[in-house]
XYZ file of C-alpha atoms in Angstrom:
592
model
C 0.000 0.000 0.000
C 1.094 3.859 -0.787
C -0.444 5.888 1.667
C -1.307 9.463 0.759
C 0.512 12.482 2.550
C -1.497 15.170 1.785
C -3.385 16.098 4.986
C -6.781 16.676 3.671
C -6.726 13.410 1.808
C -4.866 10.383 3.579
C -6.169 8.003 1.747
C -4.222 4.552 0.837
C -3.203 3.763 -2.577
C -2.600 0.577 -4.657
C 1.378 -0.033 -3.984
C 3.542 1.529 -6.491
C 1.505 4.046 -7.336
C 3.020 7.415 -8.044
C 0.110 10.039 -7.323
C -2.821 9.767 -5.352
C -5.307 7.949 -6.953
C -7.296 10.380 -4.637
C -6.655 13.902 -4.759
C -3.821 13.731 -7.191
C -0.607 14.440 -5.278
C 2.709 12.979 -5.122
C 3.107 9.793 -2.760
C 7.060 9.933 -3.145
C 8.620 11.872 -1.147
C 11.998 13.250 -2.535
C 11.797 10.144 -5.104
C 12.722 7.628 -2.636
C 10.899 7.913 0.189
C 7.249 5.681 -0.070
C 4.905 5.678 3.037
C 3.011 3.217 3.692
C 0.947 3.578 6.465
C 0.006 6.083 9.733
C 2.029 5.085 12.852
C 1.152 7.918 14.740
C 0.285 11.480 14.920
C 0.099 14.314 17.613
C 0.161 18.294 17.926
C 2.786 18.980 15.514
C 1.855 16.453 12.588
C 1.670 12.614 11.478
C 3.993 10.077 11.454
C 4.619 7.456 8.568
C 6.659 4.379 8.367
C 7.460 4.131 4.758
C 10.428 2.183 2.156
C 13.266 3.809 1.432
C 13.111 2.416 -3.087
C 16.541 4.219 -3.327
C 18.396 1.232 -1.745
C 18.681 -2.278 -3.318
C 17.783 -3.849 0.087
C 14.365 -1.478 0.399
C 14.829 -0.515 4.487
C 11.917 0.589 6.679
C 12.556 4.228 7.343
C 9.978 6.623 9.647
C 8.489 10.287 8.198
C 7.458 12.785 10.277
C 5.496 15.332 8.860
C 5.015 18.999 10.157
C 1.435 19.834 9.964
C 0.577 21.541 13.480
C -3.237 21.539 14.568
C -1.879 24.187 17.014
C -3.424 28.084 15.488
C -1.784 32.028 16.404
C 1.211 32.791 14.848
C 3.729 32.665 17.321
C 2.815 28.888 18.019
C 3.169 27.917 14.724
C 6.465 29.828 14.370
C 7.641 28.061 17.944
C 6.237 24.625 16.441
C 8.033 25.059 13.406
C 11.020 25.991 15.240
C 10.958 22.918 17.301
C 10.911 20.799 13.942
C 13.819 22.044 12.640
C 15.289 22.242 15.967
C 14.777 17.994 16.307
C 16.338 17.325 12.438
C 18.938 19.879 13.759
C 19.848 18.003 16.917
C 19.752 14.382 15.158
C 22.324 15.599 12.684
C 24.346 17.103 15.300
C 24.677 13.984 17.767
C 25.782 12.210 15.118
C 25.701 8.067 15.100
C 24.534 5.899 18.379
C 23.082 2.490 18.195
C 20.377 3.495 20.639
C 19.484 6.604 18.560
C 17.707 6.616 15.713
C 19.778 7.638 12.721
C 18.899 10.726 11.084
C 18.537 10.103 7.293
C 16.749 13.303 5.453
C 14.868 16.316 6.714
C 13.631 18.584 3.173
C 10.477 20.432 2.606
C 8.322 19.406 -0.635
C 4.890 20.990 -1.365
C 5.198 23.609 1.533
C 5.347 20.480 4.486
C 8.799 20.258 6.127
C 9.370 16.221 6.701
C 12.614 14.428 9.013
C 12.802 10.871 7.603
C 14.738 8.815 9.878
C 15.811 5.286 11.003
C 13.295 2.753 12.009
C 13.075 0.870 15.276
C 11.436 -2.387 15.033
C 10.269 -3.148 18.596
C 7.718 -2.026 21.413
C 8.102 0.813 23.613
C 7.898 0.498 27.087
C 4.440 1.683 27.966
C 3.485 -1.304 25.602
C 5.494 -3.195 27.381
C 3.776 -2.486 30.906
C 0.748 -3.273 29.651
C 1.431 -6.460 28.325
C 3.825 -8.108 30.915
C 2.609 -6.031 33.902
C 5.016 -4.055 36.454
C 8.926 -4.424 35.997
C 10.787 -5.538 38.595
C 14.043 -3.965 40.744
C 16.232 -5.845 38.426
C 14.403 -4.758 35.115
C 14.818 -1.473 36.438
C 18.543 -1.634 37.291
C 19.132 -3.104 33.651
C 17.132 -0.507 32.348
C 19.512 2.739 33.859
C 22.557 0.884 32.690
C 21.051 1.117 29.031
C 19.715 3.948 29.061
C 22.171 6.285 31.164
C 25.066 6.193 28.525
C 22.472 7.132 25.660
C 21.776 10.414 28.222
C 25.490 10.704 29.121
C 26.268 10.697 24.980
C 23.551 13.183 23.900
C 24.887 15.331 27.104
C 28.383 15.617 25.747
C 26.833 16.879 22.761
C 25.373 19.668 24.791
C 21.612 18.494 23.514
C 18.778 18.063 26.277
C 16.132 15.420 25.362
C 13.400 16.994 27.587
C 10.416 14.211 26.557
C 11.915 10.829 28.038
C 8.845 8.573 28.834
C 8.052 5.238 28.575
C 6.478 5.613 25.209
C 9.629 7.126 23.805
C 11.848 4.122 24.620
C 11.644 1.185 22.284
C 13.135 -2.099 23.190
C 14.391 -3.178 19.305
C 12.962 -6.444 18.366
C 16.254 -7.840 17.042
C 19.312 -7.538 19.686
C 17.028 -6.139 22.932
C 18.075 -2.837 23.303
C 16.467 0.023 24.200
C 16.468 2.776 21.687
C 15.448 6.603 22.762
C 13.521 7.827 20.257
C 11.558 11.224 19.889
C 14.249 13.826 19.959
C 11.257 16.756 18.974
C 11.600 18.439 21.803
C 15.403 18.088 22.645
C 16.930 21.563 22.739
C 20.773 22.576 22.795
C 22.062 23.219 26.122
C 23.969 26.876 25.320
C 24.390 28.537 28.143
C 22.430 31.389 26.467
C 19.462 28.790 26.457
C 20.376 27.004 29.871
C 19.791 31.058 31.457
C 16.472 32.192 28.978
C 12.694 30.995 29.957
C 11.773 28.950 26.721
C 8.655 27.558 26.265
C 7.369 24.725 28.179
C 8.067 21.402 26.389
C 7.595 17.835 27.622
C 5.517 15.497 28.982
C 2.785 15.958 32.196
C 3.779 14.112 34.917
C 7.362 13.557 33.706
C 8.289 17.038 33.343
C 11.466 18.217 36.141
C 10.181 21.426 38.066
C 12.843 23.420 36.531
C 11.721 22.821 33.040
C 7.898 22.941 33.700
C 8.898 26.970 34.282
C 11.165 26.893 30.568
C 14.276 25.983 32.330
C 15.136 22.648 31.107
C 19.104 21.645 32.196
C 20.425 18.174 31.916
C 19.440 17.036 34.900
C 16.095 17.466 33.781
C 16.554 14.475 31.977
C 17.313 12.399 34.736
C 14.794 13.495 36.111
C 12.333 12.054 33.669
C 14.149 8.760 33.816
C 13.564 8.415 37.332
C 9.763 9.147 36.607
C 10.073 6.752 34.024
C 11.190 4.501 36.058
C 9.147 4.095 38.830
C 5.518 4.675 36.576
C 7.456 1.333 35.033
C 7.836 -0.289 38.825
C 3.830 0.418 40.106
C 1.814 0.587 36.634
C 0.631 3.842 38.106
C 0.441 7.372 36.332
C 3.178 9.878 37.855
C 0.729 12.715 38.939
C -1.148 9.698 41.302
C 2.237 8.700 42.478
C 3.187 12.199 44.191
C 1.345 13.823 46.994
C 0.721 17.971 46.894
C -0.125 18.257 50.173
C 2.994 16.512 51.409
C 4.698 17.867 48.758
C 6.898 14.439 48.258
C 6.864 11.375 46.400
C 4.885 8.020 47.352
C 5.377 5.709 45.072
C 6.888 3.319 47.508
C 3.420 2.664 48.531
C 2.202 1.189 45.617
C 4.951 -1.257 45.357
C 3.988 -4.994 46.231
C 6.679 -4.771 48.639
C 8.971 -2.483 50.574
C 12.316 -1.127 48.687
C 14.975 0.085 51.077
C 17.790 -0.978 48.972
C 20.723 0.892 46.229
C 18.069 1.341 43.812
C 15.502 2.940 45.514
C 17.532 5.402 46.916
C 18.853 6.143 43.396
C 15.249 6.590 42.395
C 14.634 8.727 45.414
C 17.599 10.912 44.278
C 16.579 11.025 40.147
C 13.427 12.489 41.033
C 14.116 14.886 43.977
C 12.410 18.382 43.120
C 15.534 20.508 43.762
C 17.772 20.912 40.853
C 20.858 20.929 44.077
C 19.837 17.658 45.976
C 18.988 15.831 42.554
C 21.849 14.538 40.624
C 24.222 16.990 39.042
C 25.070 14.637 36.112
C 24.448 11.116 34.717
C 28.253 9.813 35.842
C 27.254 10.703 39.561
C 24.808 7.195 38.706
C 26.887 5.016 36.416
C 29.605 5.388 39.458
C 27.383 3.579 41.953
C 25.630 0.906 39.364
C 28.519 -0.056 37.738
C 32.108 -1.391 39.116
C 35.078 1.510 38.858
C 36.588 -1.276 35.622
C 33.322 -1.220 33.473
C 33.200 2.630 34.048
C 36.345 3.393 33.103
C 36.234 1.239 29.972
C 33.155 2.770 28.831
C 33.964 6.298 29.131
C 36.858 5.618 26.760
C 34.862 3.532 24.337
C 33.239 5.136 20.928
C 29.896 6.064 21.634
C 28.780 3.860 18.524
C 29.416 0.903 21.209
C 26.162 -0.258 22.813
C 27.951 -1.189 26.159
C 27.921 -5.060 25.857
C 28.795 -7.813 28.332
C 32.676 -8.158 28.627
C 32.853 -11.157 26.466
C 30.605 -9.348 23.483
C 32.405 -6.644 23.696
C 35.808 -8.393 22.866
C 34.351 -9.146 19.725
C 33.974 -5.017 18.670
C 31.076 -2.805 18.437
C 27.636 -3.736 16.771
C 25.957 -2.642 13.905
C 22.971 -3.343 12.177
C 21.673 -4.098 9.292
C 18.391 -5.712 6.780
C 18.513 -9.397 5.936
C 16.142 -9.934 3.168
C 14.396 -13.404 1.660
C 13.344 -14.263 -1.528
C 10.995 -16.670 -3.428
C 11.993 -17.952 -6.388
C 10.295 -15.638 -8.120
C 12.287 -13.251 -6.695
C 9.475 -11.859 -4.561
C 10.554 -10.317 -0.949
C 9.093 -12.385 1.153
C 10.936 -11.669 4.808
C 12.722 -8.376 5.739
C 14.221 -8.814 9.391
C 16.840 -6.681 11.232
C 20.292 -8.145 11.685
C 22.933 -7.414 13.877
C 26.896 -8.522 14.176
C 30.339 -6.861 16.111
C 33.089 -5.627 14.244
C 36.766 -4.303 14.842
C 37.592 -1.371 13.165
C 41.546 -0.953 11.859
C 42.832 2.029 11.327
C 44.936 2.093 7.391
C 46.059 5.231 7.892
C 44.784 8.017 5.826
C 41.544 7.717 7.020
C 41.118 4.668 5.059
C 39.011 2.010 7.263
C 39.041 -1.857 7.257
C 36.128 -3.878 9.573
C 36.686 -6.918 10.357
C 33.363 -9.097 11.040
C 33.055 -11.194 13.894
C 31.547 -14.681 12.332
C 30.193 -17.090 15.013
C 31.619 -20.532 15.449
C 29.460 -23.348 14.442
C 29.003 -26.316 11.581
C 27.187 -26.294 8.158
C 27.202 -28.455 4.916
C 29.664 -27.579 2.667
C 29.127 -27.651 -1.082
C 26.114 -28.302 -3.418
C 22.748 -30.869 -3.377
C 22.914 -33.027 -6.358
C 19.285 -31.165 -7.390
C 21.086 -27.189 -7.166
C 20.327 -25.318 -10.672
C 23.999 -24.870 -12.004
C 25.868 -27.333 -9.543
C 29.072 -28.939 -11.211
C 30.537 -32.150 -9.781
C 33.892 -30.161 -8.067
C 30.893 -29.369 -5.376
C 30.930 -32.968 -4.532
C 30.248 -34.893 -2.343
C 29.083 -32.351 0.315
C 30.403 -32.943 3.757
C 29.914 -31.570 6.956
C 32.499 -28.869 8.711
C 32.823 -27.552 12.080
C 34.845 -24.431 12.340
C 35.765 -22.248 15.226
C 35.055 -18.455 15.637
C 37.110 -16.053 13.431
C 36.922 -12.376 11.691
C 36.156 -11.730 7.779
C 36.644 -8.712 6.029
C 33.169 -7.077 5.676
C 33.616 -6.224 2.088
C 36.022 -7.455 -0.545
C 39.338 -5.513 0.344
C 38.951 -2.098 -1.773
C 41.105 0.073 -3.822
C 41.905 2.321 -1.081
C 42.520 -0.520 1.560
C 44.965 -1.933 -0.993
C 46.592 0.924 -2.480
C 47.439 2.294 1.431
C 49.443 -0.743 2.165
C 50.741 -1.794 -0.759
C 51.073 1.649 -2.270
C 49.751 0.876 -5.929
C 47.148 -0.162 -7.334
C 46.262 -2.735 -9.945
C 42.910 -2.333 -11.024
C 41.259 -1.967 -14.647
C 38.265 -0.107 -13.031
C 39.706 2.555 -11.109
C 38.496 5.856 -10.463
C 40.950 9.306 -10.686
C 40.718 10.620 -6.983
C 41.714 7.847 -4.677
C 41.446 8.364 -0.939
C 38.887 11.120 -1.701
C 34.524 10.829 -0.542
C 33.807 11.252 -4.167
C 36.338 8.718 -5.591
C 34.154 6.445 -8.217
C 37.234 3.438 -7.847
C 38.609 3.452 -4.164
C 35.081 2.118 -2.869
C 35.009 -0.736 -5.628
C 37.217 -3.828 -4.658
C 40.496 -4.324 -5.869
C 41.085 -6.650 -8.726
C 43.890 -7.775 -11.028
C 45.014 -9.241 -8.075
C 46.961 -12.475 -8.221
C 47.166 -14.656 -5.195
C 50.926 -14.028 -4.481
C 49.759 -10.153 -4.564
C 46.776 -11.276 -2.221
C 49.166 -13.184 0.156
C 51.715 -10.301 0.350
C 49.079 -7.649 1.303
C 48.236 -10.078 4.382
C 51.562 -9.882 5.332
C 52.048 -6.263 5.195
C 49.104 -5.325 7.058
C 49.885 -7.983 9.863
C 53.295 -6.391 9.891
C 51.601 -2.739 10.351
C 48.894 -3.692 12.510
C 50.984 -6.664 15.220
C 47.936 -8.990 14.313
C 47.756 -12.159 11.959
C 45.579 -11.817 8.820
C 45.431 -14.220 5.978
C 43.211 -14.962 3.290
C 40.456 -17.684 4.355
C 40.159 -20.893 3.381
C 37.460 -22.758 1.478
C 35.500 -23.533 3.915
C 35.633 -20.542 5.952
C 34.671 -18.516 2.942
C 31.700 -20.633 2.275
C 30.280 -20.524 5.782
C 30.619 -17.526 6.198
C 28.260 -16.648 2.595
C 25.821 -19.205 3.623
C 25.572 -17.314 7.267
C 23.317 -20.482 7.821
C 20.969 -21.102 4.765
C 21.302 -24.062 2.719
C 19.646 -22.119 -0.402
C 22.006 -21.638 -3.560
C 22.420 -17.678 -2.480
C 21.980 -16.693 0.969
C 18.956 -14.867 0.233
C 17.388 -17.426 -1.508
C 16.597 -19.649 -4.248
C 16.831 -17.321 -7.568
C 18.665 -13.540 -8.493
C 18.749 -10.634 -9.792
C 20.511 -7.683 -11.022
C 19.440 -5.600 -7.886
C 20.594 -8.132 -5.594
C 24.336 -9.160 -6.854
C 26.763 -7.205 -9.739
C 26.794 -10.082 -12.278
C 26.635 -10.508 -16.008
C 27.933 -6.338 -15.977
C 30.435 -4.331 -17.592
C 32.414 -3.858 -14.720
C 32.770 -3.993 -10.858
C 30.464 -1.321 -8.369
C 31.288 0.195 -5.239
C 31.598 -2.378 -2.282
C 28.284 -2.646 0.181
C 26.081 -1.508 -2.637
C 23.642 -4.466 -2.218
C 21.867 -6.276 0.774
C 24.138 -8.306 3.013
C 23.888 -11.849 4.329
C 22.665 -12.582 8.354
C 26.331 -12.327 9.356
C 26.678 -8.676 8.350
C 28.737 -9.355 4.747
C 28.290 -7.684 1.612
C 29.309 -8.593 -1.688
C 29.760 -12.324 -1.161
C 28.329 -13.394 -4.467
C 29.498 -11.277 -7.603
C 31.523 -8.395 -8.285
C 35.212 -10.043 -7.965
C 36.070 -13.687 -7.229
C 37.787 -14.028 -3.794
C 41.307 -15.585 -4.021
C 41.267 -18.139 -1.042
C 44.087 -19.743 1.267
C 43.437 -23.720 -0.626
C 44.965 -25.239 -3.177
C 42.675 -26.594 -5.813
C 41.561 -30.324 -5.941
C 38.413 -31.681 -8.563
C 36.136 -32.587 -5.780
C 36.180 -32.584 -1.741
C 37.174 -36.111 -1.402
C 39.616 -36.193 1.542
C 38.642 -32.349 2.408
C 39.488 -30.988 5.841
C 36.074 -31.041 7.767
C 37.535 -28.607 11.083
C 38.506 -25.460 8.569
C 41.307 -25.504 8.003
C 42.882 -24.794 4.436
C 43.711 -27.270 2.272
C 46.996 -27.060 1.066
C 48.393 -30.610 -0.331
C 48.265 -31.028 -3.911
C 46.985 -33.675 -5.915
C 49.006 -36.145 -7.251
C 50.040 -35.255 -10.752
C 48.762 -31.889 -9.979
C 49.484 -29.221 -12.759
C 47.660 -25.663 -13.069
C 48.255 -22.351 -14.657
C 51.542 -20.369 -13.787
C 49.621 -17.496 -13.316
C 47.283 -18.937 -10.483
C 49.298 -21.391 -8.852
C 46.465 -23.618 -8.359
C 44.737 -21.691 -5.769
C 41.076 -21.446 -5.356
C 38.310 -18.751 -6.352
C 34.728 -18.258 -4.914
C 31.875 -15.979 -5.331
C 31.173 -14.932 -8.468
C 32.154 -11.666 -10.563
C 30.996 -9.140 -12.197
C 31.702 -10.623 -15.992
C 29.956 -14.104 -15.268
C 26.589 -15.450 -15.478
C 23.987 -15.507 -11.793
C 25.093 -19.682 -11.365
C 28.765 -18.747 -10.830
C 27.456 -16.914 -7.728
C 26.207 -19.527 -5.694
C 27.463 -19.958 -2.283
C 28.760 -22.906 -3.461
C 30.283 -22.600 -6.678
C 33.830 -22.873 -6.851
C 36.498 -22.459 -9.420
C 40.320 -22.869 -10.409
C 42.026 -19.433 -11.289
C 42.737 -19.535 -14.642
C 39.947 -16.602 -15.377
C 40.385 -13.097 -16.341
C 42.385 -10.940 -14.115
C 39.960 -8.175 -13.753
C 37.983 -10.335 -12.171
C 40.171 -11.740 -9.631
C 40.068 -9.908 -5.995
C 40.255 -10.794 -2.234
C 38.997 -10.943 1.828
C 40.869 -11.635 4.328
C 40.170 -13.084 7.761
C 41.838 -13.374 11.235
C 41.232 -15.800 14.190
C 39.754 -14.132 16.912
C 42.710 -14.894 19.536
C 44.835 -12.445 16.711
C 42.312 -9.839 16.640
C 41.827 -9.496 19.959
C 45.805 -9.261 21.126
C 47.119 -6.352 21.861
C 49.831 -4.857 19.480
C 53.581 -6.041 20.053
């Protein structure tokens, strides 16, 4: 479905439909944006969640429209103010994984629109009312979350000034929470933090400071402590404080009494006075969390999600869309993904993240019944392999011309190690395996850690990502799904990944791997290991050395692309290109 935006119309449309059906108007907004249905809508406007058709992978994204119901001037000049203010503050706090990330804000057909990141998940008033009252420890997992999301957007000098249960989301896919709703945050100048503004917020979570225009950044923790214990008795804040007493009882509406740590944190969050309230988040995280955890977190990148000690040894998350496909190359399943990475730095601000890929076993090679199988696939056989690290994409022009200071390719752009270079985003290629081999050893030589190029079976499990289909995302393929059957490679990441967080695993280049090549997997190594005795009689092309190729390339036809088809290297050398991988014992060691 296309749902109309125009506000004296909203009426759905058949999907793919490029004017209202209706009253006429365009349903695209900036020609990429599609909504598809009302999510929500308050004072200032509606809320959509719509497709984003610009990307190959089609992401839910969120619009939020400006249309205030509010009338006089001056409140639709402060309203309007307030939008721009939100898009303004997004952009300025940059990337968190428990922020939604800011994607567009544009005005078309005199509305003003933010289009932004969307949350799969339930909030946390939803989540009262369906599981009942949270418990002490819900609570106490719910400040550690949440208290470095307010501790980040501090730093960056922004007040939220709206936190409430409805604007926390607990994301479907990994279980965090995600503070959403950043309409009424406001920059903390210290112009602003000494002028009466106008009165923004939420009844009943509001500090006292900021019900008078005074917001500051304990305000916010103030709101979190409301939040909190509305959360712990299912009852509304204004029944849970007494006027007359002028104090808070929501201790009596608990099941049970609560004399411990985190009541008298509570007690301290939501203390009227600005002076006996907590000055900053930190003055918290220092009594729920041990000195060691503190200190590593306040020296971590605020794109980290503060994982458990062991998940954080494997790098920070990210996220991503995992999409399914019938064979009639129909989306049929669009789910959120997540997976840790290590970042290396290259030097001259070129990147390289290294994907942590979960230990575990899979069938290697093809079913006699795969479209396109050939009998080197044979016979398939069962592998176990332990954890390691893969190269998110296939290593780039820029990756490769930083350490090995040239740079091979036939599709190349002219401004290398520049944001608008056409070729230092595509992967390398002309590559030969000896080339491959040596740029492994240079960058373990720069960086004190072991990298190599994986072997057979690590490459295929780690495409497969744990379907047995012939592509991970399903059965059949298309041009808007892999670079094959082309005129040339395309900049890495430029289609959907696989459920381990990889891109580009079928087409573009082949990937030059660690084995040597034998006709068929009889006598394979089953723990992954490389394979690396020859054949008897073995003889192959001087130019390859025998070595192995998977995944596809940008030249060859959509059955050269299957997660299982493999190849011997006598092929064109514009084809040719390269991951690498790393155990996770290398990864993790510190530089020598």
């Amino acid at each position: 479905m296309s749902q109309c935006l125009n506000p004296d119309c909203l009426k759905p449309n058949p999907p793919q439909t490029t004017f209202c059906q209706s009253c006429g108007k365009k349903l695209v907004l900036a020609e990429r944006y599609r909504p598809l249905k009302i999510i929500g809508q308050g004072g200032f406007g509606r809320t959509f969640q719509a497709v984003d058709e610009y990307k190959p992978s089609k992401p839910f994204c969120v619009i939020k429209q400006f249309f205030p119901q509010a009338q006089g001037t001056q409140t639709l000049s402060k309203a309007a103010e307030l939008f721009a203010q939100e898009a303004e503050g997004l952009d300025g706090l940059g990337r968190h994984p428990q922020i939604p990330e800011l994607l567009a804000y544009f005005t078309q057909e005199n509305l003003q629109y933010i289009v932004q990141e969307f949350i799969n998940g339930q909030n946390l008033q939803q989540e009262l009312e369906d599981s009942g009252a949270f418990d002490k420890s819900q609570i106490l997992e719910l400040l550690k979350s949440l208290l470095p999301v307010l501790e980040f957007i501090h730093s960056k000098q922004v007040i939220h000034r709206d936190i409430k249960p409805e604007n926390i989301i607990r994301r479907k896919n990994d279980n965090q929470l995600v503070l959403v709703d950043f309409g009424a945050a406001k920059y903390a100048t210290m112009t602003a933090l000494r002028r009466t503004g106008t009165v923004i917020g939420s009844a009943g979570y509001v500090a006292p400071e900021q019900s008078v225009g005074k917001a500051t950044f304990a305000s916010d923790i103030y709101s979190l402590g409301v939040t909190c214990i509305h959360l712990l008795t299912e009852v509304e804040p204004f029944n849970l404080f007494d006027v007359t007493e002028n104090d808070w009882v929501w201790r009596d509406y608990l099941p049970s009494s609560m004399s411990d740590e985190v009541g008298k944190i509570l007690d301290k969050m939501i203390v009227g006075a600005t002076k006996k309230r907590f000055e900053n988040v930190g003055e918290i995280l220092s009594l729920i969390q041990p000195t060691s955890q503190r200190k590593k977190r306040s020296t971590s990148s605020p794109k980290t999600s503060q994982p458990s000690t062991a998940e954080s040894e494997k790098g920070e998350l990210f996220t991503f869309e995992v999409l399914t496909f019938d064979n009639s190359s129909y989306l049929t399943n669009r789910t959120q993904g997540s997976a840790r990475q290590k970042i290396e730095d290259l030097g001259s601000g070129i990147k390289l993240e290294m994907v942590h890929i979960p230990g575990g076993s899979f069938l290697m090679g093809s079913p006699e019944n795969e479209e396109g199988r050939h009998e080197t696939e044979s016979p398939q056989h069962q592998v176990t392999l332990q954890p390691f690290y893969m190269s998110k994409y296939p290593i780039t022009q820029e990756q490769y011309q930083v350490i090995m200071g040239k740079n091979p390719s036939r599709f190349k752009g002219k401004k290398l190690f520049r944001k608008d270079s056409e070729g230092g985003k595509r992967p390398v290629e002309n590559v030969k395996w000896l080339d491959a081999t040596e740029f492994c050893q240079k960058l373990s030589i720069k960086t004190g850690k072991a990298y190599i190029l994986p072997s057979e079976s690590q490459w295929e499990y780690a495409c497969r990502a744990g379907t047995t289909t012939p592509f991970y995302f399903g059965s059949s393929i298309t041009p808007s799904l892999v670079n094959y059957n082309s005129k040339s490679t395309c900049d890495v990441g430029s289609f959907p990944p696989n459920p381990f967080g990889l891109y580009d695993m079928h087409g573009n280049v082949w990937e030059w791997c660690q084995d040597i090549w034998h006709d068929n997997y009889n006598g394979a190594p089953t723990n992954g290991s490389p394979w690396e005795n020859p054949e008897k009689g073995f003889f192959k092309s001087v130019f390859s050395g025998g070595r192995v190729l998977r995944g596809g390339g940008w030249y060859y036809d959509s059955w050269n692309s299957r997660s299982a088809r493999r190849i011997n290297a006598d092929i064109f050398g514009d084809v040719r290109g390269f991951r690498i991988v790393s155990s996770v014992s290398a990864v993790s060691a510190s530089r020598p």
